[in-house]
PDB file of C-alpha atoms in Angstrom:
ATOM      1  CA  MET S  28      18.529  -3.215  -1.265  1.00 48.00           C
ATOM      2  CA  LYS S  29      22.234  -3.556  -0.667  1.00 59.00           C
ATOM      3  CA  ASN S  30      23.956  -6.891  -1.174  1.00 78.00           C
ATOM      4  CA  LEU S  31      24.766  -7.730   2.436  1.00 86.00           C
ATOM      5  CA  SER S  32      26.254 -11.105   3.277  1.00 89.00           C
ATOM      6  CA  THR S  33      24.122 -13.361   5.488  1.00 89.00           C
ATOM      7  CA  LYS S  34      26.590 -12.968   8.379  1.00 90.00           C
ATOM      8  CA  ASN S  35      26.601  -9.176   8.247  1.00 89.00           C
ATOM      9  CA  LYS S  36      22.846  -8.935   7.701  1.00 88.00           C
ATOM     10  CA  LEU S  37      22.324 -10.965  10.871  1.00 90.00           C
ATOM     11  CA  LEU S  38      24.184  -8.327  12.912  1.00 87.00           C
ATOM     12  CA  PHE S  39      21.829  -5.619  11.677  1.00 83.00           C
ATOM     13  CA  PHE S  40      18.831  -7.841  12.397  1.00 86.00           C
ATOM     14  CA  LYS S  41      20.052  -8.361  15.960  1.00 87.00           C
ATOM     15  CA  PHE S  42      20.554  -4.646  16.437  1.00 82.00           C
ATOM     16  CA  LEU S  43      17.045  -3.864  15.212  1.00 80.00           C
ATOM     17  CA  ASN S  44      15.713  -6.590  17.516  1.00 84.00           C
ATOM     18  CA  ASP S  45      17.473  -5.079  20.572  1.00 81.00           C
ATOM     19  CA  GLU S  46      19.855  -8.026  20.852  1.00 86.00           C
ATOM     20  CA  LEU S  47      22.865  -5.844  20.024  1.00 82.00           C
ATOM     21  CA  THR S  48      23.662  -2.453  21.551  1.00 78.00           C
ATOM     22  CA  TYR S  49      24.412   0.595  19.451  1.00 70.00           C
ATOM     23  CA  LEU S  50      28.001   0.607  20.731  1.00 73.00           C
ATOM     24  CA  GLU S  51      28.424  -3.055  19.757  1.00 82.00           C
ATOM     25  CA  LEU S  52      27.113  -2.250  16.304  1.00 77.00           C
ATOM     26  CA  GLN S  53      29.509   0.685  16.000  1.00 77.00           C
ATOM     27  CA  ASN S  54      32.443  -1.596  16.878  1.00 83.00           C
ATOM     28  CA  PHE S  55      31.211  -4.085  14.300  1.00 85.00           C
ATOM     29  CA  LEU S  56      31.035  -1.349  11.652  1.00 82.00           C
ATOM     30  CA  PHE S  57      34.586  -0.186  12.345  1.00 83.00           C
ATOM     31  CA  GLU S  58      36.000  -3.710  12.382  1.00 87.00           C
ATOM     32  CA  THR S  59      34.191  -5.100   9.313  1.00 87.00           C
ATOM     33  CA  LYS S  60      35.893  -3.545   6.328  1.00 83.00           C
ATOM     34  CA  GLU S  61      33.941  -5.509   3.689  1.00 89.00           C
ATOM     35  CA  LEU S  62      30.834  -3.556   4.696  1.00 88.00           C
ATOM     36  CA  GLU S  63      32.032  -0.575   2.674  1.00 88.00           C
ATOM     37  CA  LYS S  64      31.816  -2.698  -0.464  1.00 89.00           C
ATOM     38  CA  GLU S  65      28.494  -4.275   0.510  1.00 88.00           C
ATOM     39  CA  LEU S  66      26.774  -1.051   1.578  1.00 85.00           C
ATOM     40  CA  GLY S  67      28.470   1.409  -0.722  1.00 85.00           C
ATOM     41  CA  LYS S  68      30.908   4.085   0.381  1.00 85.00           C
ATOM     42  CA  GLU S  69      28.291   6.800   1.057  1.00 79.00           C
ATOM     43  CA  ILE S  70      26.066   4.761   3.376  1.00 78.00           C
ATOM     44  CA  TYR S  71      29.018   3.100   5.084  1.00 82.00           C
ATOM     45  CA  SER S  72      30.660   6.481   5.775  1.00 80.00           C
ATOM     46  CA  ASP S  73      27.429   7.945   7.161  1.00 73.00           C
ATOM     47  CA  LEU S  74      26.961   4.965   9.451  1.00 75.00           C
ATOM     48  CA  LEU S  75      30.436   5.473  10.873  1.00 74.00           C
ATOM     49  CA  LEU S  76      29.763   9.160  11.533  1.00 70.00           C
ATOM     50  CA  PHE S  77      27.037   8.485  14.098  1.00 59.00           C
ATOM     51  CA  HIS S  78      28.636   8.698  17.508  1.00 46.00           C
ATOM     52  CA  HIS S  79      27.219   6.347  20.130  1.00 43.00           C
ATOM     53  CA  ASN S  80      26.425   9.174  22.578  1.00 43.00           C
ATOM     54  CA  HIS S  81      24.483  11.265  20.064  1.00 51.00           C
ATOM     55  CA  LYS S  82      20.994  11.667  21.497  1.00 45.00           C
ATOM     56  CA  ASN S  83      19.336  10.816  18.173  1.00 55.00           C
ATOM     57  CA  ALA S  84      21.773   8.129  17.060  1.00 57.00           C
ATOM     58  CA  ILE S  85      19.362   5.211  17.342  1.00 60.00           C
ATOM     59  CA  GLU S  86      16.607   7.107  15.573  1.00 60.00           C
ATOM     60  CA  HIS S  87      18.939   8.096  12.744  1.00 62.00           C
ATOM     61  CA  LEU S  88      20.332   4.609  12.360  1.00 66.00           C
ATOM     62  CA  ASP S  89      16.839   3.116  12.211  1.00 67.00           C
ATOM     63  CA  LEU S  90      16.060   5.546   9.424  1.00 60.00           C
ATOM     64  CA  LEU S  91      19.174   4.479   7.552  1.00 65.00           C
ATOM     65  CA  LEU S  92      18.343   0.805   7.898  1.00 70.00           C
ATOM     66  CA  PHE S  93      14.669   1.060   6.975  1.00 66.00           C
ATOM     67  CA  GLN S  94      14.802   4.204   4.812  1.00 53.00           C
ATOM     68  CA  ARG S  95      11.670   5.711   6.371  1.00 50.00           C
ATOM     69  CA  ASN S  96      10.809   9.399   6.382  1.00 43.00           C
ATOM     70  CA  HIS S  97      10.994  10.546  10.005  1.00 41.00           C
ATOM     71  CA  LYS S  98      10.223  14.053  11.206  1.00 40.00           C
ATOM     72  CA  ASN S  99      13.298  14.245  13.467  1.00 42.00           C
ATOM     73  CA  ALA S 100      15.855  12.686  11.131  1.00 37.00           C
ATOM     74  CA  ILE S 101      18.564  14.871   9.649  1.00 34.00           C
ATOM     75  CA  GLU S 102      17.810  15.988   6.131  1.00 37.00           C
ATOM     76  CA  HIS S 103      20.515  14.235   4.121  1.00 37.00           C
ATOM     77  CA  LEU S 104      19.410  10.795   5.387  1.00 34.00           C
ATOM     78  CA  LYS S 105      16.054  11.316   3.670  1.00 31.00           C
ATOM     79  CA  ASP S 106      17.872  11.479   0.352  1.00 35.00           C
ATOM     80  CA  PHE S 107      19.183   7.931   0.486  1.00 36.00           C
ATOM     81  CA  ALA S 108      17.537   5.945  -2.262  1.00 30.00           C
ATOM     82  CA  SER S 109      18.766   2.462  -1.414  1.00 35.00           C
ATOM     83  CA  LYS S 110      17.582   0.384   1.507  1.00 55.00           C
ATOM     84  CA  VAL S 111      20.017  -1.448   3.684  1.00 73.00           C
ATOM     85  CA  ILE S 112      17.534  -3.698   5.446  1.00 78.00           C
ATOM     86  CA  PRO S 113      14.023  -4.055   3.971  1.00 82.00           C
ATOM     87  CA  GLU S 114      11.438  -4.080   6.732  1.00 82.00           C
ATOM     88  CA  SER S 115       9.836  -7.173   5.209  1.00 89.00           C
ATOM     89  CA  GLU S 116      13.089  -9.097   5.644  1.00 90.00           C
ATOM     90  CA  PHE S 117      13.578  -7.974   9.220  1.00 88.00           C
ATOM     91  CA  GLU S 118       9.995  -8.784  10.243  1.00 92.00           C
ATOM     92  CA  THR S 119      10.228 -12.199   8.552  1.00 96.00           C
ATOM     93  CA  TRP S 120      13.500 -12.944  10.339  1.00 95.00           C
ATOM     94  CA  LYS S 121      12.077 -11.804  13.692  1.00 94.00           C
ATOM     95  CA  LEU S 122       9.016 -14.035  13.379  1.00 97.00           C
ATOM     96  CA  THR S 123      10.924 -17.102  12.218  1.00 98.00           C
ATOM     97  CA  GLU S 124      13.456 -16.675  15.037  1.00 97.00           C
ATOM     98  CA  LEU S 125      10.648 -16.489  17.587  1.00 97.00           C
ATOM     99  CA  LEU S 126       8.845 -19.516  16.153  1.00 98.00           C
ATOM    100  CA  ASN S 127      12.049 -21.572  16.093  1.00 98.00           C
ATOM    101  CA  LYS S 128      12.795 -20.675  19.710  1.00 97.00           C
ATOM    102  CA  PHE S 129       9.258 -21.574  20.766  1.00 96.00           C
ATOM    103  CA  ILE S 130       9.539 -24.959  19.030  1.00 98.00           C
ATOM    104  CA  ASP S 131      12.963 -25.760  20.498  1.00 97.00           C
ATOM    105  CA  GLU S 132      12.582 -24.383  24.037  1.00 96.00           C
ATOM    106  CA  PRO S 133       9.457 -25.817  25.705  1.00 93.00           C
ATOM    107  CA  GLN S 134      10.637 -24.616  29.123  1.00 90.00           C
ATOM    108  CA  LYS S 135      10.174 -21.012  27.926  1.00 92.00           C
ATOM    109  CA  ILE S 136       6.666 -21.496  26.527  1.00 90.00           C
ATOM    110  CA  LYS S 137       5.167 -18.844  28.831  1.00 87.00           C
ATOM    111  CA  GLU S 138       7.666 -16.195  27.735  1.00 91.00           C
ATOM    112  CA  TYR S 139       7.197 -16.873  24.019  1.00 93.00           C
ATOM    113  CA  LEU S 140       3.409 -17.190  24.150  1.00 91.00           C
ATOM    114  CA  ASP S 141       3.324 -13.794  25.856  1.00 89.00           C
ATOM    115  CA  ILE S 142       5.198 -12.329  22.867  1.00 93.00           C
ATOM    116  CA  PHE S 143       2.842 -14.089  20.427  1.00 94.00           C
ATOM    117  CA  TYR S 144      -0.087 -12.557  22.305  1.00 91.00           C
ATOM    118  CA  ASP S 145       1.380  -9.046  21.921  1.00 92.00           C
ATOM    119  CA  LEU S 146       2.049  -9.626  18.211  1.00 95.00           C
ATOM    120  CA  PHE S 147      -1.485 -10.945  17.721  1.00 93.00           C
ATOM    121  CA  CYS S 148      -3.042  -7.963  19.518  1.00 90.00           C
ATOM    122  CA  GLY S 149      -0.716  -5.594  17.679  1.00 87.00           C
ATOM    123  CA  SER S 150      -0.249  -1.859  18.135  1.00 78.00           C
ATOM    124  CA  PHE S 151      -1.678   1.240  16.477  1.00 73.00           C
ATOM    125  CA  ASP S 152       0.298   2.922  13.727  1.00 68.00           C
ATOM    126  CA  GLU S 153       1.063   6.410  15.035  1.00 57.00           C
ATOM    127  CA  GLU S 154       1.230   7.855  11.530  1.00 59.00           C
ATOM    128  CA  LYS S 155      -2.033   6.213  10.368  1.00 58.00           C
ATOM    129  CA  ARG S 156      -4.367   6.397  13.323  1.00 61.00           C
ATOM    130  CA  GLY S 157      -6.866   3.579  13.460  1.00 62.00           C
ATOM    131  CA  ILE S 158      -4.593   1.140  11.621  1.00 71.00           C
ATOM    132  CA  ARG S 159      -3.627  -1.713  13.926  1.00 78.00           C
ATOM    133  CA  LEU S 160      -0.380  -3.516  13.092  1.00 86.00           C
ATOM    134  CA  ARG S 161      -1.059  -7.126  14.040  1.00 93.00           C
ATOM    135  CA  TYR S 162      -0.420 -10.717  12.963  1.00 97.00           C
ATOM    136  CA  MET S 163      -3.810 -12.398  13.063  1.00 96.00           C
ATOM    137  CA  PHE S 164      -2.362 -15.790  12.120  1.00 97.00           C
ATOM    138  CA  LEU S 165      -0.836 -16.004  15.611  1.00 96.00           C
ATOM    139  CA  GLU S 166      -4.192 -16.100  17.413  1.00 94.00           C
ATOM    140  CA  HIS S 167      -4.110 -19.812  18.362  1.00 94.00           C
ATOM    141  CA  LEU S 168      -0.768 -19.257  20.077  1.00 94.00           C
ATOM    142  CA  GLY S 169      -1.406 -15.800  21.494  1.00 89.00           C
ATOM    143  CA  LEU S 170      -4.847 -16.420  22.929  1.00 88.00           C
ATOM    144  CA  ASN S 171      -3.738 -19.664  24.537  1.00 83.00           C
ATOM    145  CA  TYR S 172      -1.331 -17.525  26.507  1.00 73.00           C
ATOM    146  CA  PHE S 173      -4.038 -15.088  27.526  1.00 68.00           C
ATOM    147  CA  TRP S 174      -6.598 -17.637  28.723  1.00 73.00           C
ATOM    148  CA  TRP S 175      -4.212 -19.833  30.696  1.00 76.00           C
ATOM    149  CA  MET S 176      -1.264 -17.691  31.783  1.00 76.00           C
ATOM    150  CA  ASP S 177      -2.305 -14.035  31.955  1.00 77.00           C
ATOM    151  CA  GLU S 178      -2.703 -13.050  35.602  1.00 78.00           C
ATOM    152  CA  HIS S 179      -5.335 -10.349  34.989  1.00 79.00           C
ATOM    153  CA  TYR S 180      -7.564 -12.695  33.006  1.00 78.00           C
ATOM    154  CA  LEU S 181      -7.147 -15.516  35.544  1.00 80.00           C
ATOM    155  CA  ARG S 182      -8.086 -13.166  38.408  1.00 84.00           C
ATOM    156  CA  TYR S 183     -11.217 -12.178  36.511  1.00 79.00           C
ATOM    157  CA  ALA S 184     -12.190 -15.700  35.397  1.00 79.00           C
ATOM    158  CA  HIS S 185     -11.355 -17.688  38.553  1.00 78.00           C
ATOM    159  CA  ARG S 186     -11.587 -15.062  41.291  1.00 83.00           C
ATOM    160  CA  SER S 187     -10.099 -16.374  44.527  1.00 87.00           C
ATOM    161  CA  ASN S 188      -8.990 -19.637  42.853  1.00 82.00           C
ATOM    162  CA  TRP S 189      -6.831 -17.958  40.240  1.00 85.00           C
ATOM    163  CA  LYS S 190      -3.506 -18.876  41.885  1.00 85.00           C
ATOM    164  CA  SER S 191      -4.451 -22.547  41.953  1.00 83.00           C
ATOM    165  CA  GLU S 192      -5.357 -22.472  38.229  1.00 77.00           C
ATOM    166  CA  TYR S 193      -2.165 -20.607  37.416  1.00 80.00           C
ATOM    167  CA  ARG S 194      -0.057 -23.141  39.332  1.00 83.00           C
ATOM    168  CA  LYS S 195      -1.680 -26.017  37.418  1.00 80.00           C
ATOM    169  CA  THR S 196      -0.675 -24.358  34.162  1.00 80.00           C
ATOM    170  CA  LEU S 197       2.914 -23.779  35.248  1.00 83.00           C
ATOM    171  CA  ASP S 198       3.228 -27.388  36.398  1.00 83.00           C
ATOM    172  CA  ASN S 199       2.247 -28.677  32.962  1.00 84.00           C
ATOM    173  CA  LEU S 200       3.991 -26.356  30.506  1.00 87.00           C
ATOM    174  CA  GLU S 201       5.572 -29.166  28.468  1.00 90.00           C
ATOM    175  CA  PHE S 202       2.182 -30.910  28.227  1.00 90.00           C
ATOM    176  CA  TYR S 203       0.726 -27.760  26.657  1.00 89.00           C
ATOM    177  CA  HIS S 204       3.808 -27.176  24.533  1.00 93.00           C
ATOM    178  CA  ARG S 205       3.354 -30.541  22.812  1.00 94.00           C
ATOM    179  CA  GLN S 206      -0.116 -29.438  21.708  1.00 93.00           C
ATOM    180  CA  LEU S 207       0.880 -25.979  20.508  1.00 94.00           C
ATOM    181  CA  LYS S 208       4.150 -26.962  18.838  1.00 97.00           C
ATOM    182  CA  PRO S 209       2.455 -28.262  15.613  1.00 97.00           C
ATOM    183  CA  ILE S 210       0.695 -24.900  15.217  1.00 97.00           C
ATOM    184  CA  ALA S 211       4.003 -23.040  15.470  1.00 98.00           C
ATOM    185  CA  GLU S 212       5.570 -25.488  12.985  1.00 98.00           C
ATOM    186  CA  LYS S 213       2.715 -24.928  10.534  1.00 98.00           C
ATOM    187  CA  ILE S 214       3.138 -21.148  10.700  1.00 98.00           C
ATOM    188  CA  LEU S 215       6.921 -21.410  10.377  1.00 98.00           C
ATOM    189  CA  ASN S 216       6.655 -23.698   7.332  1.00 98.00           C
ATOM    190  CA  ALA S 217       4.086 -21.371   5.768  1.00 98.00           C
ATOM    191  CA  ILE S 218       6.426 -18.382   6.134  1.00 98.00           C
ATOM    192  CA  ASN S 219       9.393 -20.344   4.768  1.00 98.00           C
ATOM    193  CA  GLN S 220       7.363 -21.584   1.792  1.00 97.00           C
ATOM    194  CA  GLY S 221       5.822 -18.201   1.033  1.00 97.00           C
ATOM    195  CA  ASP S 222       2.251 -19.130   1.968  1.00 98.00           C
ATOM    196  CA  ILE S 223       2.507 -16.341   4.527  1.00 98.00           C
ATOM    197  CA  LYS S 224       4.432 -13.401   3.094  1.00 98.00           C
ATOM    198  CA  ILE S 225       5.403 -10.553   5.421  1.00 97.00           C
ATOM    199  CA  ILE S 226       5.278  -7.181   3.676  1.00 93.00           C
ATOM    200  CA  SER S 227       5.945  -4.876   6.636  1.00 88.00           C
ATOM    201  CA  LYS S 228       5.206  -4.776  10.355  1.00 88.00           C
ATOM    202  CA  GLY S 229       1.698  -6.173  10.813  1.00 91.00           C
ATOM    203  CA  LYS S 230       1.044  -6.272   7.075  1.00 92.00           C
ATOM    204  CA  TYR S 231       1.160  -9.612   5.288  1.00 97.00           C
ATOM    205  CA  GLU S 232      -0.367 -11.845   2.643  1.00 98.00           C
ATOM    206  CA  ILE S 233      -1.731 -15.290   3.494  1.00 98.00           C
ATOM    207  CA  THR S 234      -3.344 -18.037   1.435  1.00 98.00           C
ATOM    208  CA  GLU S 235      -7.101 -18.387   1.824  1.00 97.00           C
ATOM    209  CA  GLU S 236      -6.756 -21.937   3.137  1.00 96.00           C
ATOM    210  CA  LEU S 237      -4.357 -20.880   5.902  1.00 97.00           C
ATOM    211  CA  LYS S 238      -6.440 -17.801   6.683  1.00 97.00           C
ATOM    212  CA  GLN S 239      -9.472 -19.973   7.381  1.00 96.00           C
ATOM    213  CA  GLU S 240      -7.419 -22.310   9.559  1.00 95.00           C
ATOM    214  CA  LEU S 241      -5.247 -19.836  11.484  1.00 97.00           C
ATOM    215  CA  GLU S 242      -7.562 -16.829  11.664  1.00 96.00           C
ATOM    216  CA  SER S 243     -10.848 -18.558  12.433  1.00 89.00           C
ATOM    217  CA  ASP S 244     -13.372 -17.620  15.110  1.00 86.00           C
ATOM    218  CA  LYS S 245     -12.811 -20.984  16.794  1.00 89.00           C
ATOM    219  CA  ILE S 246      -9.600 -20.825  18.820  1.00 89.00           C
ATOM    220  CA  TYR S 247      -7.630 -24.036  19.331  1.00 89.00           C
ATOM    221  CA  SER S 248      -8.721 -25.532  22.636  1.00 85.00           C
ATOM    222  CA  LEU S 249      -5.983 -26.956  24.821  1.00 84.00           C
ATOM    223  CA  LYS S 250      -6.505 -30.319  26.453  1.00 86.00           C
ATOM    224  CA  HIS S 251      -5.633 -30.434  30.146  1.00 80.00           C
ATOM    225  CA  PRO S 252      -3.992 -33.230  32.114  1.00 82.00           C
ATOM    226  CA  GLU S 253      -6.488 -35.633  33.659  1.00 76.00           C
TER     227      GLU S 253
END
């Protein structure tokens, strides 16, 4: 791994998280001269060579950042031995950012719980069919989105009354947030303390105690306003 400063690493994180466009990243690369020292001349020069309108630019840059073998990547990128951004670091940053936002922004609870639900359900690894990349420790957060805020489930569960149930949920988001916030704080603290260690997307290590608490068959049951 290259010795990137915290400030510069954050820019790469934001790019990989779709918070920064490729053109913005290119401008950052041209303007930040200390990156040549941090990344090494070879990697820095190759990064600068990717033109923003190249049809495979994003794919190539992702390969550079994660150092993955990709069937469509140009050959010399496969020869890089050093990683710029370890996937474990990016995934850890992405999760902690999301958890912090959920804790601090109760008005956006629906938006963030929807993301937790997707991360809990996961996605299949295209290269290893049958392997689902998912974060099981998010089930208390993710499933409490699905049961109370997902339109398709509400239509199925409440039939013609689904809009009324949905409106009740939206009217009491902060009430629900106060109940779910401690769960998010527990997960965030566990990641920060190393009790949950992210290895790569959907792959992680978790202590047995936390596994039993966060990945149990009994999902946390929200209390509803009287």
